[in-house]
Amino acid sequence: MNLFRSEQHAQQWKDWDQEMASTLRPVEWWTETFRNPIFRNRNRSDYLTWLTGESGISATAAFHDRLQQ
Amino acid sequence: MQEIVATGVAPHYAELAPRLGISPNEALNRIESILAITPGWMHPGTDYIASFPPFNNQPTAYRITVRGEQRWFAQCGFEALACSWMFPGEIVDIKAPCLLGDDSLHLKMKDGELVLVDPETIVGYTRSRLGMEEPDQPFR
């Protein structure tokens, strides 16, 4: 899970895998993805309780849904 | 999390135990339980936390600087984008080398917002599947 200077750089990387080309996205897209509450809430003192509760499960599902876009 | 945010280093279970008022074994058990449900991991064959997202206890290419101090490393390029949530109101500076040898990458973030993207063409890519559904599918 790396950042690259450009799409061309990513495609020239030694470990480029065309099958995973759908993960090649602008950094702005990944930034939005990592705004999900499962990342935002990590500094909550009750994070694990939250993560395994209804809100956390819902947020995790939303994260996975976004990855399928 | 408080410890790694404050110092850049995840505590050893034997350090954590007295702070929590529990035995070292219980502290280790709790760490392992936490890592089982979050995308972190122990260094193989040891009792040391290797990764505690969004941070990495071992150095990575993703250097995180806050208030002029480069104490932290992100678990990966994607988790680097989540580090600013750990420092509310602060500018979080992310620097990484180019994996192809060109000029390095530089991002600045504040409260989840990108305030600098240099160069503007930066992209993210992974050849690994993302997510936490399978126990052998590390988030890296």
Coordinates of C-alpha atoms in Angstrom, one line a residue, chain A residues 1-45 47-49 51-52 60-61 63-65 67-68, chain B residues 1-2 34 37-39 53-54 62 75-82 85-88 94 96-100 102-105 107 109 111-114 117-133 138-140:
Chain A
M1 CA 0.0 0.0 0.0
N2 CA 2.1 2.7 -1.3
L3 CA 2.0 6.2 -2.6
F4 CA 3.5 7.1 -6.0
R5 CA 4.4 10.3 -7.7
S6 CA 2.0 9.5 -10.6
E7 CA 0.0 6.8 -12.2
Q8 CA 2.9 6.2 -14.5
H9 CA 5.2 5.7 -11.6
A10 CA 2.9 3.2 -10.0
Q11 CA 2.6 1.2 -13.2
Q12 CA 6.4 1.1 -13.6
W13 CA 6.9 -0.2 -10.0
K14 CA 8.5 -3.6 -9.8
D15 CA 5.6 -5.1 -7.9
W16 CA 2.8 -3.7 -10.2
D17 CA 0.0 -6.2 -10.7
Q18 CA -2.5 -5.4 -13.4
E19 CA -5.1 -7.5 -11.6
M20 CA -5.1 -4.9 -8.8
A21 CA -5.2 -1.9 -11.1
S22 CA -8.6 -0.9 -9.7
T23 CA -6.7 0.2 -6.5
L24 CA -4.8 2.8 -8.4
R25 CA -6.5 6.0 -7.3
P26 CA -5.7 9.7 -6.7
V27 CA -4.4 10.4 -3.2
E28 CA -7.5 12.5 -2.7
W29 CA -9.7 9.4 -3.1
W30 CA -7.7 7.4 -0.6
T31 CA -7.7 10.4 1.8
E32 CA -11.5 10.4 1.6
T33 CA -11.5 6.6 2.2
F34 CA -9.4 7.1 5.3
R35 CA -11.9 9.6 6.7
N36 CA -14.1 6.6 7.6
P37 CA -14.9 6.6 11.4
I38 CA -12.9 3.3 11.8
F39 CA -9.8 5.5 11.3
R40 CA -11.0 8.8 12.8
N41 CA -12.1 7.2 16.0
R42 CA -8.8 5.3 16.9
N43 CA -8.0 7.8 19.6
R44 CA -11.2 7.2 21.4
S45 CA -10.7 5.6 24.8
Y47 CA -12.4 2.5 20.5
L48 CA -12.5 -1.3 20.7
T49 CA -16.0 -1.2 22.3
L51 CA -15.4 -0.8 16.8
T52 CA -17.2 -4.0 17.8
T60 CA -16.5 -1.1 8.7
A61 CA -19.1 -2.2 6.2
F63 CA -15.3 1.0 4.3
H64 CA -15.6 -2.3 2.5
D65 CA -18.3 -1.0 0.3
L67 CA -13.3 -0.4 -1.6
Q68 CA -15.6 -2.2 -4.0
Chain B
M1 CA -2.4 4.5 21.3
Q2 CA -1.8 7.3 23.7
I34 CA -6.4 -6.0 20.1
I37 CA -9.3 -7.3 15.6
T38 CA -7.3 -4.3 14.2
P39 CA -4.9 -4.3 11.3
P53 CA -2.1 1.3 12.9
P54 CA -1.9 4.0 11.7
Y62 CA 6.5 6.9 5.5
Q75 CA 2.2 1.6 8.7
C76 CA 2.0 2.2 5.0
G77 CA 1.2 4.9 2.5
F78 CA -2.5 4.6 3.0
E79 CA -2.4 4.6 6.8
A80 CA -0.2 7.7 6.5
L81 CA -3.3 9.4 5.4
A82 CA -5.0 8.4 8.6
W85 CA -6.7 11.9 13.1
M86 CA -4.3 11.1 16.0
F87 CA -3.1 14.8 16.2
P88 CA -6.3 17.0 16.2
I94 CA 4.2 13.1 5.6
A96 CA 8.2 9.3 1.6
P97 CA 10.8 8.4 -1.0
C98 CA 9.8 7.7 -4.5
L99 CA 9.9 3.9 -5.0
L100 CA 11.3 4.5 -8.5
D102 CA 12.7 10.2 -8.5
D103 CA 12.1 13.1 -6.1
S104 CA 10.4 12.3 -2.9
L105 CA 6.7 12.7 -2.1
L107 CA 2.0 15.7 1.9
M109 CA -2.6 17.1 6.4
D111 CA -7.7 17.0 10.7
G112 CA -8.1 14.6 7.7
E113 CA -7.8 17.3 5.1
L114 CA -4.9 17.5 2.6
V117 CA 0.2 17.5 -2.2
D118 CA 3.6 17.6 -3.8
P119 CA 3.6 16.6 -6.6
E120 CA -0.1 17.2 -7.4
T121 CA -0.2 13.9 -9.3
I122 CA 0.3 11.6 -6.3
V123 CA -1.7 8.3 -6.4
G124 CA -2.1 5.4 -4.1
Y125 CA -1.9 1.8 -5.2
T126 CA -1.7 -1.6 -3.5
R127 CA -1.2 -5.1 -4.9
S128 CA -2.6 -6.6 -1.7
R129 CA -6.2 -6.9 -0.9
L130 CA -7.5 -4.4 1.5
G131 CA -9.6 -5.1 4.5
M132 CA -9.8 -7.3 7.6
E133 CA -12.1 -10.1 6.7
P138 CA -2.8 -8.2 6.8
F139 CA -3.6 -4.6 6.1
R140 CA -0.3 -3.7 4.4

